[in-house]
Amino acid sequence: MSPLVPVREDLTVLEGYHSAQVPAKVRLNTNESPFPPPETWREQLADAVAATSFNRYPDREASRLRAGVAALHDVRAEEVFCANGSNEVLQCLLLAYGGPGRSAATFEPTYALHSHIARVTGTTVVSGGRCADFTIDGAEAIELVERAQPVLTFVCSPNNPTGRAESLELIAKLLAATEGLVVVDEAYGQFAPHSALELREQTEGLGRLVVVRTFSKTWSMAAARLGYLVADPEVVAACMQVALPYHLSAVTQEAGRLALTFVDEMEARVAIVAEERGRLFGALAELAVEVWPSDANFLLFRPTSHDARKVWESLVERSVLIRDCSSWPGLEGCLRVTVGSPSENALFLGALRDVLGATERGETP
Ligand SMILES: *Cc1c(COP(=O)(O)O)cnc(C)c1O
């Protein structure tokens, strides 16, 4: 069937990004927090919503929210830009700095949205690979950015979907090798042993370092759609120039501002998940799978004696949904599981043992 009106020709080659949304009791496919935000936060937000002047536009500068984020990271509010999820932050960076005739670098396999949004904004994508342990190969990466001089270099740390955080040395080396921005996507930053924000504090002249974070994962607030970047005020101003006026609703701003008063609760949730990650890793290591160490809230693993797609399907039949990465380039045969609550992880492990055991005995799972 021919379309009503043809869309941009360069869009037709892009596949949409989405995770299979099939019904399941145990949902461990999109790296959300298994725990809801604190009840007090919910109550305070309800009060704030009740007091909102909905006939008026929200604060265009999101001043209070940005001040709160700035205080969290000990930076100035002019160094913070907030948007509807870190995906909108990434989109604003690409709208401001990308576009026809410019390029962005990624190191594959990594978060698909970096290259996807780049292409949607007409930015050329140049891609490097990774080492066997899925960290970025320093020499190869430097060679790539020196040669291509991308206006934006995306480093996902910890990397989704492979799990490891990149060293601060690597990020510093990339900054030295390029004249563009180095964008460190720290969606899982709080689960990792270090953050590029430390680099920003330690070293002068790192104005081209951009650190992107989100409330979606560690803050248990995926539904609120809130993310931000910490960068030089010039980068913040550029993002504000391309963002739509009043893009951040009054409700979103309040949700984030209030969440920032629950740092201890958030950190307690992160600690539980990090502990569960260790237990899940240990349990997976005993099964017929190869599993990679993770600094995030998910684990990448590869069944060694079974077809990954079949394992994924058999888990769905047992009402356990994880992420099938087995057809992604560089991740052949791999699956990714989000670390859930202790009971969710137990259900996942039980189902996986069942699937691996059953197929081993040659039964149809
Ligand atoms: C989940 C995720 C995001 C989050 O996107 P939001 O728009 O903030 O929900 C960003 N980057 C990476 C690498 C992610 O895995």
mmCIF file of C-alpha atoms and ligand atoms in Angstrom, residues 85-87 111 156 160 185 187-188 214 216-217 225, ligand 1:
data_model
loop_
_atom_site.group_PDB
_atom_site.id
_atom_site.type_symbol
_atom_site.label_atom_id
_atom_site.label_comp_id
_atom_site.label_asym_id
_atom_site.label_seq_id
_atom_site.Cartn_x
_atom_site.Cartn_y
_atom_site.Cartn_z
ATOM 1 C CA GLY A 85 13.355 11.960 29.714
ATOM 2 C CA SER A 86 17.020 11.810 28.813
ATOM 3 C CA ASN A 87 15.916 10.872 25.321
ATOM 4 C CA TYR A 111 22.045 2.186 23.385
ATOM 5 C CA CYS A 156 27.150 5.109 27.332
ATOM 6 C CA ASN A 160 23.348 -0.508 27.753
ATOM 7 C CA ASP A 185 25.023 8.849 29.007
ATOM 8 C CA ALA A 187 21.272 6.513 32.741
ATOM 9 C CA TYR A 188 22.628 3.866 35.155
ATOM 10 C CA THR A 214 17.573 10.288 33.968
ATOM 11 C CA SER A 216 13.642 6.791 34.755
ATOM 12 C CA LYS A 217 15.838 4.072 36.251
ATOM 13 C CA ARG A 225 9.534 11.300 31.834
HETATM 14 C C1 LIG B 1 16.821 3.846 29.757
HETATM 15 C C2 LIG B 1 17.886 4.675 29.143
HETATM 16 C C3 LIG B 1 17.704 6.036 28.980
HETATM 17 C C4 LIG B 1 16.463 6.632 29.540
HETATM 18 O O1 LIG B 1 15.715 7.338 28.726
HETATM 19 P P1 LIG B 1 14.573 8.249 29.367
HETATM 20 O O2 LIG B 1 14.133 8.992 28.171
HETATM 21 O O3 LIG B 1 15.239 9.111 30.389
HETATM 22 O O4 LIG B 1 13.546 7.352 29.957
HETATM 23 C C5 LIG B 1 18.727 6.800 28.461
HETATM 24 N N1 LIG B 1 19.883 6.235 28.117
HETATM 25 C C6 LIG B 1 20.106 4.922 28.275
HETATM 26 C C7 LIG B 1 21.420 4.342 27.935
HETATM 27 C C8 LIG B 1 19.105 4.107 28.778
HETATM 28 O O5 LIG B 1 19.316 2.794 28.909
#
